[in-house]
């Protein structure tokens, strides 16, 4: 590319002329030629140069580099655009251009590693994970990739089981910090952006409330999403009010695990004591002690909700 002498400018996508921005919105193509200039969309930035032979060669060379370079995420990849834009007309144009079936049910699953590998994550994922022919892998960034699964004949439970199997496979290959979020099913391509954003939200909220977890489902986070809507300053006030008088500060990890299991079993003493491998009277004794320490009887629905809200705000359950 050094042999080309065209003047090249890298500008923010917010700084491009309005007519160029509208052109990018109307077409799924990555290149726009207007007013004697060529613009190449590159994620958040735009490459701009004069519309000359040299300029066109520069744009072509950079575009090929983006599409084939090691580790590069091509932001104009059709599937990347489909999951990251919320414009039905643009998505329909992409589907038509690339021969993607529009009316098919699909679900977005988002995988993220805390310590990204040196090689592109999507390449490693494609080589190791037990993928199926219709699965589509979409590189989002160095730490994150999306898996698009056809789900017309799969329940959300089956999607979750498959995702857990993928995580287990990747963990066995050394990716011990892999976590995943699952969105809800999209009826067609136009709904994939919503499913993708739900998967992203499931990861964000899930890792906040359950940092040691690996799999988070948006549809199972109703209470967590409600808590997440409470402004930070209000959450802090509620937490301070709860802990006034040292309430709840004496709960050790064993007690917190007892509470988690009790909640997971829908406040059933019999089911929870069975999972904890303790006598039901032992569980009742622990619940009585929690009531004395916190002033909340977790066997009652209202107190259980209050405790869940407070501890959810502090990330303890």
PDB file of N, CA and C in Angstrom, residues 6 28 37 90 116 120-121 139 150 157 159 161 173 212 250:
ATOM      1  N   UNK A   6      -1.968   8.686  -2.514  1.00  0.00           N
ATOM      2  CA  UNK A   6      -3.183   9.446  -2.221  1.00  0.00           C
ATOM      3  C   UNK A   6      -3.182   9.900  -0.769  1.00  0.00           C
ATOM      4  N   UNK A  28     -26.090  -1.188   2.548  1.00  0.00           N
ATOM      5  CA  UNK A  28     -25.247  -2.015   3.409  1.00  0.00           C
ATOM      6  C   UNK A  28     -23.790  -2.012   2.992  1.00  0.00           C
ATOM      7  N   UNK A  37     -14.821  12.572  -3.199  1.00  0.00           N
ATOM      8  CA  UNK A  37     -14.117  11.836  -2.150  1.00  0.00           C
ATOM      9  C   UNK A  37     -14.676  10.416  -2.019  1.00  0.00           C
ATOM     10  N   UNK A  90     -32.725  -1.580   6.359  1.00  0.00           N
ATOM     11  CA  UNK A  90     -31.316  -1.859   6.105  1.00  0.00           C
ATOM     12  C   UNK A  90     -31.035  -3.352   6.239  1.00  0.00           C
ATOM     13  N   UNK A 116      -8.534 -12.210  26.478  1.00  0.00           N
ATOM     14  CA  UNK A 116      -8.594 -12.663  25.087  1.00  0.00           C
ATOM     15  C   UNK A 116      -7.285 -13.288  24.633  1.00  0.00           C
ATOM     16  N   UNK A 120      -7.368 -14.663  16.846  1.00  0.00           N
ATOM     17  CA  UNK A 120      -8.767 -14.219  16.835  1.00  0.00           C
ATOM     18  C   UNK A 120      -9.677 -15.224  17.542  1.00  0.00           C
ATOM     19  N   UNK A 121     -10.518 -14.714  18.416  1.00  0.00           N
ATOM     20  CA  UNK A 121     -11.394 -15.575  19.198  1.00  0.00           C
ATOM     21  C   UNK A 121     -12.339 -16.372  18.308  1.00  0.00           C
ATOM     22  N   UNK A 139     -17.752 -12.110  14.974  1.00  0.00           N
ATOM     23  CA  UNK A 139     -16.784 -11.452  15.851  1.00  0.00           C
ATOM     24  C   UNK A 139     -17.300 -10.064  16.198  1.00  0.00           C
ATOM     25  N   UNK A 150     -30.228 -21.051  14.680  1.00  0.00           N
ATOM     26  CA  UNK A 150     -31.609 -21.229  14.259  1.00  0.00           C
ATOM     27  C   UNK A 150     -32.352 -21.917  15.396  1.00  0.00           C
ATOM     28  N   UNK A 157     -34.630 -23.836  26.549  1.00  0.00           N
ATOM     29  CA  UNK A 157     -33.897 -24.755  27.420  1.00  0.00           C
ATOM     30  C   UNK A 157     -32.846 -25.523  26.624  1.00  0.00           C
ATOM     31  N   UNK A 159     -31.431 -24.472  23.842  1.00  0.00           N
ATOM     32  CA  UNK A 159     -30.381 -23.504  23.508  1.00  0.00           C
ATOM     33  C   UNK A 159     -29.425 -23.346  24.686  1.00  0.00           C
ATOM     34  N   UNK A 161     -28.838 -25.540  27.116  1.00  0.00           N
ATOM     35  CA  UNK A 161     -28.065 -26.770  27.289  1.00  0.00           C
ATOM     36  C   UNK A 161     -26.924 -26.835  26.273  1.00  0.00           C
ATOM     37  N   UNK A 173     -10.456 -26.803  26.874  1.00  0.00           N
ATOM     38  CA  UNK A 173      -9.336 -26.398  26.021  1.00  0.00           C
ATOM     39  C   UNK A 173      -8.567 -25.216  26.608  1.00  0.00           C
ATOM     40  N   UNK A 212     -19.390 -15.361  39.530  1.00  0.00           N
ATOM     41  CA  UNK A 212     -18.752 -16.660  39.345  1.00  0.00           C
ATOM     42  C   UNK A 212     -19.533 -17.577  38.411  1.00  0.00           C
ATOM     43  N   UNK A 250     -23.677 -10.018  59.665  1.00  0.00           N
ATOM     44  CA  UNK A 250     -23.076 -11.204  60.260  1.00  0.00           C
ATOM     45  C   UNK A 250     -23.310 -12.468  59.436  1.00  0.00           C
TER      46      UNK A 250
END
